[in-house]
Amino acid sequence: MLSDPKQAVPSASKGSSLGTIEREAIEMFINFFRLLGLPKSVGEIYGLLFVSPRPLTMEELMRRLDISLGAASQGLKALRSAGAVKAVYSPGERRDHFVANLELSRFASAFIKEQILPKLEQASVRAERMEAALSDLPEAERTETRGRINELRRWLDRGRTMLPVALKLLG
Amino acid sequence: MLSDPKQAVPSASKGSSLGTIEREAIEMFINFFRLLGLPKSVGEIYGLLFVSPRPLTMEELMRRLDISLGAASQGLKALRSAGAVKAVYSPGERRDHFVANLELSRFASAFIKEQILPKLEQASVRAERMEAALSDLPEAERTETRGRINELRRWLDRGRTMLPVALKLLG
DNA sequence: CAGCAACTTCAATATAAAATGAAACGAGCA
DNA sequence: TGCTCGTTTCATTTTATATTGAAGTTGCTG
């Protein structure tokens, strides 16, 4: 359980312009990025940039991945803001060229900082509110429920001490 | 970046039958479960069971959470198969009663084992195929691309040695 | 072993998320 | 200043995911 396998399969259409290495890299990153809740197009873009030995323009990404202008622009925006991709200057060239940042640990860090930590903080606030609401409960249920809330808080505290350590290990 | 905040808000309809503690718990678990790619209804069910001092039937879950028969059945199935919930025997009662397993570490373990490890394995296979396909590349690109594939493999190897350790720490 | 309550399944439907592409924007250049 | 190319934005469309509930199944019980 915990959701299905369902393998990523490249559409036939883009088979022509991509080699084995590119296809494998793209599929791999689609899978990992999906794990972080990111859309397919973002994984495709990063995958292609990861194995590309030279910077690519947005136009090249659109063409080779067969994605739209909007998807390319938004995907790159997201990747840049996560520090996963950067624009490099190309002399005498007007358009932007993009390269992948190969330090994969960035993703884990960004994910922890932006997704997990805020949820932990919010959860702690909720736990306080739950504690405070214990008095509304009928006597009989109070002890049992208090125990459960405490269990929850122990986990939240654990998380809040562990994650910064994990972040240090990564970055 | 890395997807939006967008807070879970309980539908007005079920406000009536749920107290503060229940609402807070439900919203908290909806948020965490979503992080693991699980549907809202699954988070709702687990949240309510988590703070419920006594076992609940499927019918109670349907009524109090205002979810359908199918959602309750499937959500419980998923939670049971992940070991997050179990059915307890209730003397002289025909219908099943469910309780939450409070050991939250189970989720992390299940998630790592079922979602992350398989993807790492598959990724390693892909990396081998990429390595093998290097010879198809024009000379000029080979060295750079080989370096990138190696970078990838270093990360995959790291992951494959770290995760089992993480699993031990949890369980 | 018939009837029924409890549960499961799954095709249909509703909802949410991502992709598209036309229109708006903006930076550099003549 | 007005063009032009490259990029961003966002309303619309498409696709994917979750939910519903009726029909099917199971297994207890009288």
mmCIF file of C-alpha atoms (C1' of nucleotides) in Angstrom:
data_model
loop_
_atom_site.group_PDB
_atom_site.id
_atom_site.type_symbol
_atom_site.label_atom_id
_atom_site.label_comp_id
_atom_site.label_asym_id
_atom_site.label_seq_id
_atom_site.Cartn_x
_atom_site.Cartn_y
_atom_site.Cartn_z
ATOM 1 C CA MET A 1 0.000 0.000 0.000
ATOM 2 C CA LEU A 2 1.000 3.652 0.415
ATOM 3 C CA SER A 3 0.148 4.329 -3.253
ATOM 4 C CA ASP A 4 0.937 2.403 -6.408
ATOM 5 C CA PRO A 5 4.097 1.748 -8.392
ATOM 6 C CA LYS A 6 2.986 2.872 -11.883
ATOM 7 C CA GLN A 7 6.159 3.293 -13.855
ATOM 8 C CA ALA A 8 6.981 6.387 -15.852
ATOM 9 C CA VAL A 9 7.076 5.627 -19.551
ATOM 10 C CA PRO A 10 8.311 8.156 -22.064
ATOM 11 C CA SER A 11 5.823 9.178 -24.700
ATOM 12 C CA ALA A 12 6.704 7.719 -28.075
ATOM 13 C CA SER A 13 6.861 11.185 -29.576
ATOM 14 C CA LYS A 14 10.043 12.249 -27.859
ATOM 15 C CA GLY A 15 11.814 8.964 -28.359
ATOM 16 C CA SER A 16 13.344 10.283 -31.533
ATOM 17 C CA SER A 17 15.404 13.138 -30.171
ATOM 18 C CA LEU A 18 16.588 11.557 -26.934
ATOM 19 C CA GLY A 19 19.294 8.955 -26.476
ATOM 20 C CA THR A 20 19.421 6.139 -23.968
ATOM 21 C CA ILE A 21 21.261 8.137 -21.356
ATOM 22 C CA GLU A 22 18.875 11.030 -21.578
ATOM 23 C CA ARG A 23 15.806 8.846 -21.434
ATOM 24 C CA GLU A 24 17.065 6.942 -18.414
ATOM 25 C CA ALA A 25 18.023 10.101 -16.583
ATOM 26 C CA ILE A 26 14.691 11.732 -17.326
ATOM 27 C CA GLU A 27 12.685 8.755 -16.137
ATOM 28 C CA MET A 28 14.773 8.462 -13.012
ATOM 29 C CA PHE A 29 14.237 12.088 -12.063
ATOM 30 C CA ILE A 30 10.557 11.997 -12.900
ATOM 31 C CA ASN A 31 10.275 9.209 -10.326
ATOM 32 C CA PHE A 32 12.261 10.957 -7.623
ATOM 33 C CA PHE A 33 10.609 14.293 -8.146
ATOM 34 C CA ARG A 34 7.184 12.741 -8.025
ATOM 35 C CA LEU A 35 8.134 11.468 -4.573
ATOM 36 C CA LEU A 36 8.476 15.121 -3.582
ATOM 37 C CA GLY A 37 5.141 15.961 -5.142
ATOM 38 C CA LEU A 38 6.599 17.697 -8.155
ATOM 39 C CA PRO A 39 5.064 17.451 -11.629
ATOM 40 C CA LYS A 40 6.463 15.304 -14.377
ATOM 41 C CA SER A 41 7.600 18.222 -16.502
ATOM 42 C CA VAL A 42 9.886 19.425 -13.739
ATOM 43 C CA GLY A 43 11.523 16.015 -13.507
ATOM 44 C CA GLU A 44 11.937 15.894 -17.254
ATOM 45 C CA ILE A 45 13.630 19.251 -17.395
ATOM 46 C CA TYR A 46 16.000 18.476 -14.572
ATOM 47 C CA GLY A 47 16.794 15.025 -15.939
ATOM 48 C CA LEU A 48 17.720 16.336 -19.344
ATOM 49 C CA LEU A 49 19.807 19.148 -17.932
ATOM 50 C CA PHE A 50 21.526 16.760 -15.540
ATOM 51 C CA VAL A 51 23.060 14.676 -18.313
ATOM 52 C CA SER A 52 23.519 17.456 -20.802
ATOM 53 C CA PRO A 53 27.217 18.294 -21.164
ATOM 54 C CA ARG A 54 26.396 21.828 -22.281
ATOM 55 C CA PRO A 55 23.848 24.455 -21.230
ATOM 56 C CA LEU A 56 20.455 24.275 -22.915
ATOM 57 C CA THR A 57 18.018 26.985 -23.859
ATOM 58 C CA MET A 58 14.355 26.940 -23.030
ATOM 59 C CA GLU A 59 13.618 26.418 -26.686
ATOM 60 C CA GLU A 60 15.764 23.282 -26.755
ATOM 61 C CA LEU A 61 14.054 21.925 -23.676
ATOM 62 C CA MET A 62 10.637 22.513 -25.207
ATOM 63 C CA ARG A 63 11.574 20.851 -28.432
ATOM 64 C CA ARG A 64 13.438 17.834 -27.122
ATOM 65 C CA LEU A 65 11.037 17.098 -24.285
ATOM 66 C CA ASP A 66 8.012 18.048 -26.338
ATOM 67 C CA ILE A 67 6.598 20.276 -23.634
ATOM 68 C CA SER A 68 4.898 23.612 -23.961
ATOM 69 C CA LEU A 69 6.328 27.079 -23.533
ATOM 70 C CA GLY A 70 4.455 27.522 -20.289
ATOM 71 C CA ALA A 71 5.570 24.229 -18.826
ATOM 72 C CA ALA A 72 9.200 24.968 -19.685
ATOM 73 C CA SER A 73 9.070 28.447 -18.238
ATOM 74 C CA GLN A 74 7.330 27.412 -15.047
ATOM 75 C CA GLY A 75 9.389 24.298 -14.575
ATOM 76 C CA LEU A 76 12.603 26.288 -14.910
ATOM 77 C CA LYS A 77 11.303 28.917 -12.549
ATOM 78 C CA ALA A 78 10.566 26.277 -9.934
ATOM 79 C CA LEU A 79 13.929 24.583 -10.400
ATOM 80 C CA ARG A 80 15.778 27.854 -10.201
ATOM 81 C CA SER A 81 14.001 28.932 -7.078
ATOM 82 C CA ALA A 82 14.953 25.617 -5.473
ATOM 83 C CA GLY A 83 18.550 26.137 -6.539
ATOM 84 C CA ALA A 84 18.433 23.005 -8.680
ATOM 85 C CA VAL A 85 19.147 24.795 -11.928
ATOM 86 C CA LYS A 86 20.893 27.989 -12.803
ATOM 87 C CA ALA A 87 21.091 30.260 -15.804
ATOM 88 C CA VAL A 88 24.581 30.723 -17.212
ATOM 89 C CA TYR A 89 25.775 33.551 -19.375
ATOM 90 C CA SER A 90 26.472 32.644 -22.960
ATOM 91 C CA PRO A 91 28.592 35.255 -24.751
ATOM 92 C CA GLY A 92 26.914 36.985 -27.670
ATOM 93 C CA GLU A 93 23.693 35.104 -27.020
ATOM 94 C CA ARG A 94 20.498 36.770 -26.144
ATOM 95 C CA ARG A 95 18.561 33.873 -24.748
ATOM 96 C CA ASP A 96 19.112 32.238 -21.383
ATOM 97 C CA HIS A 97 21.058 29.005 -21.112
ATOM 98 C CA PHE A 98 20.455 26.626 -18.238
ATOM 99 C CA VAL A 99 22.569 24.091 -16.402
ATOM 100 C CA ALA A 100 21.695 21.645 -13.640
ATOM 101 C CA ASN A 101 23.223 21.985 -10.248
ATOM 102 C CA LEU A 102 24.642 18.517 -9.682
ATOM 103 C CA GLU A 103 24.626 18.674 -5.880
ATOM 104 C CA LEU A 104 21.561 16.600 -5.294
ATOM 105 C CA SER A 105 21.602 17.222 -1.551
ATOM 106 C CA ARG A 106 20.028 20.571 -2.278
ATOM 107 C CA PHE A 107 16.727 18.921 -2.960
ATOM 108 C CA ALA A 108 16.605 17.084 0.272
ATOM 109 C CA SER A 109 17.481 20.290 2.114
ATOM 110 C CA ALA A 110 14.953 22.395 0.263
ATOM 111 C CA PHE A 111 12.293 19.786 0.793
ATOM 112 C CA ILE A 112 12.930 19.510 4.502
ATOM 113 C CA LYS A 113 13.098 23.246 5.012
ATOM 114 C CA GLU A 114 10.115 24.194 2.901
ATOM 115 C CA GLN A 115 7.789 21.260 3.319
ATOM 116 C CA ILE A 116 8.496 19.344 6.466
ATOM 117 C CA LEU A 117 9.665 21.895 9.009
ATOM 118 C CA PRO A 118 6.707 24.252 8.531
ATOM 119 C CA LYS A 119 4.296 21.363 8.900
ATOM 120 C CA LEU A 120 6.003 20.281 12.082
ATOM 121 C CA GLU A 121 5.719 23.779 13.499
ATOM 122 C CA GLN A 122 2.095 23.992 12.627
ATOM 123 C CA ALA A 123 1.474 20.561 14.064
ATOM 124 C CA SER A 124 3.014 21.657 17.354
ATOM 125 C CA VAL A 125 0.623 24.571 17.517
ATOM 126 C CA ARG A 126 -2.235 22.183 16.897
ATOM 127 C CA ALA A 127 -1.005 19.919 19.660
ATOM 128 C CA GLU A 128 -1.101 22.876 22.062
ATOM 129 C CA ARG A 129 -4.646 23.640 21.062
ATOM 130 C CA MET A 130 -5.560 20.013 21.576
ATOM 131 C CA GLU A 131 -4.047 20.050 25.026
ATOM 132 C CA ALA A 132 -6.004 23.167 25.867
ATOM 133 C CA ALA A 133 -9.237 21.603 24.672
ATOM 134 C CA LEU A 134 -8.885 18.594 26.946
ATOM 135 C CA SER A 135 -11.093 20.281 29.539
ATOM 136 C CA ASP A 136 -14.061 20.166 27.134
ATOM 137 C CA LEU A 137 -13.922 16.386 27.253
ATOM 138 C CA PRO A 138 -16.016 14.179 29.524
ATOM 139 C CA GLU A 139 -13.921 13.070 32.521
ATOM 140 C CA ALA A 140 -13.834 9.478 31.413
ATOM 141 C CA GLU A 141 -12.070 10.194 28.157
ATOM 142 C CA ARG A 142 -9.660 12.765 29.409
ATOM 143 C CA THR A 143 -6.839 10.549 30.607
ATOM 144 C CA GLU A 144 -6.752 8.361 27.548
ATOM 145 C CA THR A 145 -6.882 11.303 25.180
ATOM 146 C CA ARG A 146 -4.225 13.195 27.120
ATOM 147 C CA GLY A 147 -1.961 10.210 26.684
ATOM 148 C CA ARG A 148 -2.469 10.238 22.966
ATOM 149 C CA ILE A 149 -1.788 13.915 22.646
ATOM 150 C CA ASN A 150 1.402 13.428 24.609
ATOM 151 C CA GLU A 151 2.435 10.604 22.316
ATOM 152 C CA LEU A 152 1.929 12.940 19.418
ATOM 153 C CA ARG A 153 3.971 15.655 21.040
ATOM 154 C CA ARG A 154 6.823 13.305 21.742
ATOM 155 C CA TRP A 155 7.005 12.555 18.049
ATOM 156 C CA LEU A 156 6.783 16.155 17.007
ATOM 157 C CA ASP A 157 9.574 17.054 19.407
ATOM 158 C CA ARG A 158 11.678 14.232 18.110
ATOM 159 C CA GLY A 159 11.142 15.440 14.588
ATOM 160 C CA ARG A 160 12.039 18.975 15.473
ATOM 161 C CA THR A 161 15.324 17.952 17.003
ATOM 162 C CA MET A 162 16.223 15.363 14.382
ATOM 163 C CA LEU A 163 15.586 17.305 11.217
ATOM 164 C CA PRO A 164 18.089 20.100 11.806
ATOM 165 C CA VAL A 165 20.671 17.390 12.408
ATOM 166 C CA ALA A 166 19.704 15.707 9.165
ATOM 167 C CA LEU A 167 20.056 19.055 7.430
ATOM 168 C CA LYS A 168 23.585 19.446 8.759
ATOM 169 C CA LEU A 169 24.514 15.995 7.540
ATOM 170 C CA LEU A 170 23.315 16.852 4.066
ATOM 171 C CA GLY A 171 24.571 20.376 3.583
ATOM 172 C CA MET B 1 8.718 26.709 -4.255
ATOM 173 C CA LEU B 2 8.453 22.923 -4.148
ATOM 174 C CA SER B 3 4.632 23.166 -4.208
ATOM 175 C CA ASP B 4 2.221 25.420 -2.367
ATOM 176 C CA PRO B 5 1.133 25.746 1.273
ATOM 177 C CA LYS B 6 -2.669 25.557 0.871
ATOM 178 C CA GLN B 7 -4.022 24.701 4.292
ATOM 179 C CA ALA B 8 -6.478 21.905 4.928
ATOM 180 C CA VAL B 9 -9.804 23.280 6.059
ATOM 181 C CA PRO B 10 -12.572 21.021 7.318
ATOM 182 C CA SER B 11 -15.824 21.189 5.430
ATOM 183 C CA ALA B 12 -18.502 23.004 7.382
ATOM 184 C CA SER B 13 -20.743 19.982 7.264
ATOM 185 C CA LYS B 14 -18.735 17.894 9.638
ATOM 186 C CA GLY B 15 -18.037 20.688 12.073
ATOM 187 C CA SER B 16 -21.050 19.687 14.075
ATOM 188 C CA SER B 17 -20.033 16.224 15.155
ATOM 189 C CA LEU B 18 -16.343 16.836 15.765
ATOM 190 C CA GLY B 19 -14.765 18.570 18.736
ATOM 191 C CA THR B 20 -11.663 20.751 18.755
ATOM 192 C CA ILE B 21 -9.299 17.917 19.479
ATOM 193 C CA GLU B 22 -10.682 15.781 16.708
ATOM 194 C CA ARG B 23 -10.633 18.575 14.173
ATOM 195 C CA GLU B 24 -7.066 19.496 14.994
ATOM 196 C CA ALA B 25 -5.889 15.915 14.833
ATOM 197 C CA ILE B 26 -7.641 15.310 11.538
ATOM 198 C CA GLU B 27 -6.205 18.396 9.907
ATOM 199 C CA MET B 28 -2.743 17.577 11.182
ATOM 200 C CA PHE B 29 -2.818 14.081 9.745
ATOM 201 C CA ILE B 30 -4.328 15.197 6.472
ATOM 202 C CA ASN B 31 -1.279 17.431 6.098
ATOM 203 C CA PHE B 32 1.278 14.771 6.984
ATOM 204 C CA PHE B 33 -0.351 12.103 4.905
ATOM 205 C CA ARG B 34 -0.544 14.376 1.920
ATOM 206 C CA LEU B 35 3.226 14.715 2.213
ATOM 207 C CA LEU B 36 3.367 10.973 1.603
ATOM 208 C CA GLY B 37 1.020 11.264 -1.336
ATOM 209 C CA LEU B 38 -1.977 9.830 0.459
ATOM 210 C CA PRO B 39 -5.520 11.082 -0.102
ATOM 211 C CA LYS B 40 -7.340 13.310 2.317
ATOM 212 C CA SER B 41 -9.827 10.669 3.352
ATOM 213 C CA VAL B 42 -7.037 8.442 4.623
ATOM 214 C CA GLY B 43 -5.669 11.257 6.763
ATOM 215 C CA GLU B 44 -9.118 11.985 8.109
ATOM 216 C CA ILE B 45 -9.709 8.413 9.119
ATOM 217 C CA TYR B 46 -6.375 8.049 10.823
ATOM 218 C CA GLY B 47 -6.686 11.409 12.550
ATOM 219 C CA LEU B 48 -10.038 10.582 14.040
ATOM 220 C CA LEU B 49 -8.940 7.128 15.146
ATOM 221 C CA PHE B 50 -5.769 8.555 16.645
ATOM 222 C CA VAL B 51 -7.594 10.700 19.178
ATOM 223 C CA SER B 52 -10.519 8.406 19.715
ATOM 224 C CA PRO B 53 -10.310 6.820 23.165
ATOM 225 C CA ARG B 54 -12.371 3.843 22.017
ATOM 226 C CA PRO B 55 -12.511 1.745 18.838
ATOM 227 C CA LEU B 56 -14.754 3.055 16.063
ATOM 228 C CA THR B 57 -16.792 1.217 13.476
ATOM 229 C CA MET B 58 -16.738 1.959 9.806
ATOM 230 C CA GLU B 59 -20.210 3.323 10.091
ATOM 231 C CA GLU B 60 -19.116 5.831 12.738
ATOM 232 C CA LEU B 61 -16.219 6.948 10.597
ATOM 233 C CA MET B 62 -18.509 7.469 7.619
ATOM 234 C CA ARG B 63 -20.997 9.436 9.620
ATOM 235 C CA ARG B 64 -18.662 11.629 11.620
ATOM 236 C CA LEU B 65 -16.273 12.376 8.770
ATOM 237 C CA ASP B 66 -19.042 12.560 6.226
ATOM 238 C CA ILE B 67 -17.297 10.256 3.796
ATOM 239 C CA SER B 68 -18.742 7.531 1.632
ATOM 240 C CA LEU B 69 -18.859 3.836 2.264
ATOM 241 C CA GLY B 70 -16.261 3.201 -0.401
ATOM 242 C CA ALA B 71 -13.862 5.818 0.907
ATOM 243 C CA ALA B 72 -14.127 4.437 4.430
ATOM 244 C CA SER B 73 -13.615 0.876 3.285
ATOM 245 C CA GLN B 74 -10.688 1.667 1.033
ATOM 246 C CA GLY B 75 -9.076 4.050 3.461
ATOM 247 C CA LEU B 76 -9.215 1.467 6.225
ATOM 248 C CA LYS B 77 -7.868 -1.172 3.910
ATOM 249 C CA ALA B 78 -4.908 1.018 3.048
ATOM 250 C CA LEU B 79 -4.266 1.928 6.665
ATOM 251 C CA ARG B 80 -4.495 -1.666 7.783
ATOM 252 C CA SER B 81 -2.130 -2.864 5.111
ATOM 253 C CA ALA B 82 0.372 -0.224 6.235
ATOM 254 C CA GLY B 83 -0.047 -1.377 9.824
ATOM 255 C CA ALA B 84 -1.345 2.042 10.832
ATOM 256 C CA VAL B 85 -4.707 0.780 11.976
ATOM 257 C CA LYS B 86 -5.948 -2.514 13.250
ATOM 258 C CA ALA B 87 -9.307 -4.159 13.761
ATOM 259 C CA VAL B 88 -10.033 -5.157 17.339
ATOM 260 C CA TYR B 89 -12.500 -7.728 18.504
ATOM 261 C CA SER B 90 -15.526 -6.339 20.251
ATOM 262 C CA PRO B 91 -17.419 -8.968 22.250
ATOM 263 C CA GLY B 92 -20.950 -9.668 21.094
ATOM 264 C CA GLU B 93 -20.551 -7.244 18.208
ATOM 265 C CA ARG B 94 -20.769 -8.236 14.643
ATOM 266 C CA ARG B 95 -19.141 -5.326 12.958
ATOM 267 C CA ASP B 96 -15.448 -4.531 12.945
ATOM 268 C CA HIS B 97 -14.040 -1.949 15.298
ATOM 269 C CA PHE B 98 -10.868 -0.095 14.448
ATOM 270 C CA VAL B 99 -8.100 1.476 16.479
ATOM 271 C CA ALA B 100 -5.086 3.500 15.408
ATOM 272 C CA ASN B 101 -1.639 2.171 15.958
ATOM 273 C CA LEU B 102 0.011 5.026 17.826
ATOM 274 C CA GLU B 103 3.564 4.150 16.854
ATOM 275 C CA LEU B 104 4.012 6.741 14.193
ATOM 276 C CA SER B 105 7.429 5.442 13.226
ATOM 277 C CA ARG B 106 5.640 2.779 11.265
ATOM 278 C CA PHE B 107 4.754 5.273 8.601
ATOM 279 C CA ALA B 108 8.268 6.403 8.075
ATOM 280 C CA SER B 109 9.399 2.804 7.861
ATOM 281 C CA ALA B 110 6.654 1.758 5.488
ATOM 282 C CA PHE B 111 7.278 4.771 3.332
ATOM 283 C CA ILE B 112 11.009 4.151 3.114
ATOM 284 C CA LYS B 113 10.598 0.466 2.438
ATOM 285 C CA GLU B 114 7.799 0.701 -0.076
ATOM 286 C CA GLN B 115 8.466 3.966 -1.816
ATOM 287 C CA ILE B 116 12.053 5.007 -1.537
ATOM 288 C CA LEU B 117 14.096 1.808 -1.517
ATOM 289 C CA PRO B 118 12.502 0.360 -4.670
ATOM 290 C CA LYS B 119 13.077 3.615 -6.505
ATOM 291 C CA LEU B 120 16.706 3.623 -5.436
ATOM 292 C CA GLU B 121 17.152 0.101 -6.724
ATOM 293 C CA GLN B 122 15.548 0.919 -9.992
ATOM 294 C CA ALA B 123 17.630 4.051 -10.282
ATOM 295 C CA SER B 124 20.793 2.008 -9.831
ATOM 296 C CA VAL B 125 19.777 -0.212 -12.716
ATOM 297 C CA ARG B 126 19.187 2.867 -14.809
ATOM 298 C CA ALA B 127 22.615 4.192 -13.895
ATOM 299 C CA GLU B 128 24.163 0.955 -15.150
ATOM 300 C CA ARG B 129 22.314 1.263 -18.413
ATOM 301 C CA MET B 130 23.497 4.841 -18.726
ATOM 302 C CA GLU B 131 27.082 3.780 -18.135
ATOM 303 C CA ALA B 132 26.717 1.105 -20.811
ATOM 304 C CA ALA B 133 25.310 3.607 -23.279
ATOM 305 C CA LEU B 134 28.269 5.957 -22.955
ATOM 306 C CA SER B 135 29.869 4.397 -26.013
ATOM 307 C CA ASP B 136 27.022 5.664 -28.195
ATOM 308 C CA LEU B 137 28.058 9.211 -27.388
ATOM 309 C CA PRO B 138 30.339 11.379 -29.546
ATOM 310 C CA GLU B 139 33.877 11.359 -28.097
ATOM 311 C CA ALA B 140 33.706 14.970 -27.061
ATOM 312 C CA GLU B 141 30.786 14.492 -24.719
ATOM 313 C CA ARG B 142 31.837 11.229 -23.199
ATOM 314 C CA THR B 143 34.075 12.428 -20.395
ATOM 315 C CA GLU B 144 31.714 15.094 -19.142
ATOM 316 C CA THR B 145 28.741 12.761 -19.231
ATOM 317 C CA ARG B 146 30.652 9.947 -17.542
ATOM 318 C CA GLY B 147 31.420 12.339 -14.723
ATOM 319 C CA ARG B 148 27.780 13.140 -14.283
ATOM 320 C CA ILE B 149 26.731 9.535 -14.257
ATOM 321 C CA ASN B 150 29.342 8.861 -11.613
ATOM 322 C CA GLU B 151 28.070 11.743 -9.534
ATOM 323 C CA LEU B 152 24.629 10.187 -9.736
ATOM 324 C CA ARG B 153 25.930 6.795 -8.706
ATOM 325 C CA ARG B 154 27.723 8.216 -5.723
ATOM 326 C CA TRP B 155 24.423 9.619 -4.494
ATOM 327 C CA LEU B 156 22.531 6.444 -5.131
ATOM 328 C CA ASP B 157 25.135 4.450 -3.244
ATOM 329 C CA ARG B 158 24.997 6.881 -0.376
ATOM 330 C CA GLY B 159 21.258 6.541 -0.254
ATOM 331 C CA ARG B 160 21.407 2.788 -0.294
ATOM 332 C CA THR B 161 23.758 2.685 2.657
ATOM 333 C CA MET B 162 22.050 5.441 4.643
ATOM 334 C CA LEU B 163 18.446 4.339 4.438
ATOM 335 C CA PRO B 164 18.812 0.975 6.132
ATOM 336 C CA VAL B 165 20.534 2.817 8.976
ATOM 337 C CA ALA B 166 17.663 5.267 9.146
ATOM 338 C CA LEU B 167 15.276 2.325 9.259
ATOM 339 C CA LYS B 168 17.113 0.851 12.224
ATOM 340 C CA LEU B 169 16.951 4.152 14.068
ATOM 341 C CA LEU B 170 13.220 4.289 13.595
ATOM 342 C CA GLY B 171 12.119 0.757 14.234
ATOM 343 C "C1'" DC C 1 -29.403 -23.063 3.987
ATOM 344 C "C1'" DA C 2 -32.058 -18.528 3.499
ATOM 345 C "C1'" DG C 3 -31.796 -14.040 4.778
ATOM 346 C "C1'" DC C 4 -29.434 -10.259 6.086
ATOM 347 C "C1'" DA C 5 -25.967 -7.168 7.963
ATOM 348 C "C1'" DA C 6 -21.248 -5.865 7.119
ATOM 349 C "C1'" DC C 7 -17.943 -5.222 4.042
ATOM 350 C "C1'" DT C 8 -15.592 -4.932 -0.629
ATOM 351 C "C1'" DT C 9 -15.285 -3.750 -5.362
ATOM 352 C "C1'" DC C 10 -15.467 -1.004 -9.235
ATOM 353 C "C1'" DA C 11 -17.621 1.793 -13.004
ATOM 354 C "C1'" DA C 12 -19.138 6.371 -13.053
ATOM 355 C "C1'" DT C 13 -18.553 11.025 -11.366
ATOM 356 C "C1'" DA C 14 -16.480 14.842 -9.158
ATOM 357 C "C1'" DT C 15 -12.406 17.237 -7.874
ATOM 358 C "C1'" DA C 16 -7.738 18.678 -8.122
ATOM 359 C "C1'" DA C 17 -3.423 19.249 -10.618
ATOM 360 C "C1'" DA C 18 -0.705 20.002 -14.659
ATOM 361 C "C1'" DA C 19 -0.087 21.396 -19.463
ATOM 362 C "C1'" DT C 20 -1.206 24.406 -23.115
ATOM 363 C "C1'" DG C 21 -0.727 28.545 -25.831
ATOM 364 C "C1'" DA C 22 -2.277 33.209 -26.660
ATOM 365 C "C1'" DA C 23 -1.677 37.576 -24.765
ATOM 366 C "C1'" DA C 24 0.982 40.703 -21.888
ATOM 367 C "C1'" DC C 25 5.479 42.046 -20.605
ATOM 368 C "C1'" DG C 26 10.246 43.725 -20.799
ATOM 369 C "C1'" DA C 27 14.997 44.257 -22.132
ATOM 370 C "C1'" DG C 28 18.041 45.492 -25.646
ATOM 371 C "C1'" DC C 29 18.801 47.615 -30.054
ATOM 372 C "C1'" DA C 30 18.280 50.583 -34.320
ATOM 373 C "C1'" DT D 1 10.709 55.663 -29.351
ATOM 374 C "C1'" DG D 2 9.171 51.769 -31.645
ATOM 375 C "C1'" DC D 3 10.524 46.899 -33.022
ATOM 376 C "C1'" DT D 4 11.657 42.371 -32.030
ATOM 377 C "C1'" DC D 5 12.923 38.332 -29.656
ATOM 378 C "C1'" DG D 6 12.708 35.924 -25.450
ATOM 379 C "C1'" DT D 7 10.217 35.188 -21.402
ATOM 380 C "C1'" DT D 8 6.407 35.178 -18.065
ATOM 381 C "C1'" DT D 9 1.637 34.892 -16.882
ATOM 382 C "C1'" DC D 10 -2.727 33.015 -16.652
ATOM 383 C "C1'" DA D 11 -7.468 31.556 -18.432
ATOM 384 C "C1'" DT D 12 -8.687 27.406 -20.607
ATOM 385 C "C1'" DT D 13 -8.237 22.588 -21.609
ATOM 386 C "C1'" DT D 14 -6.534 18.195 -20.596
ATOM 387 C "C1'" DT D 15 -5.166 14.644 -17.670
ATOM 388 C "C1'" DA D 16 -4.743 12.323 -13.305
ATOM 389 C "C1'" DT D 17 -6.596 11.305 -8.772
ATOM 390 C "C1'" DA D 18 -9.994 10.702 -5.327
ATOM 391 C "C1'" DT D 19 -14.796 9.910 -4.086
ATOM 392 C "C1'" DT D 20 -19.176 8.024 -4.594
ATOM 393 C "C1'" DG D 21 -22.691 4.558 -4.298
ATOM 394 C "C1'" DA D 22 -24.937 0.646 -6.417
ATOM 395 C "C1'" DA D 23 -24.087 -4.074 -7.242
ATOM 396 C "C1'" DG D 24 -21.599 -8.024 -5.704
ATOM 397 C "C1'" DT D 25 -19.552 -10.865 -2.060
ATOM 398 C "C1'" DT D 26 -18.890 -12.886 2.414
ATOM 399 C "C1'" DG D 27 -19.982 -15.162 6.278
ATOM 400 C "C1'" DC D 28 -22.846 -15.149 10.550
ATOM 401 C "C1'" DT D 29 -27.288 -16.555 12.594
ATOM 402 C "C1'" DG D 30 -31.558 -18.255 13.242
#
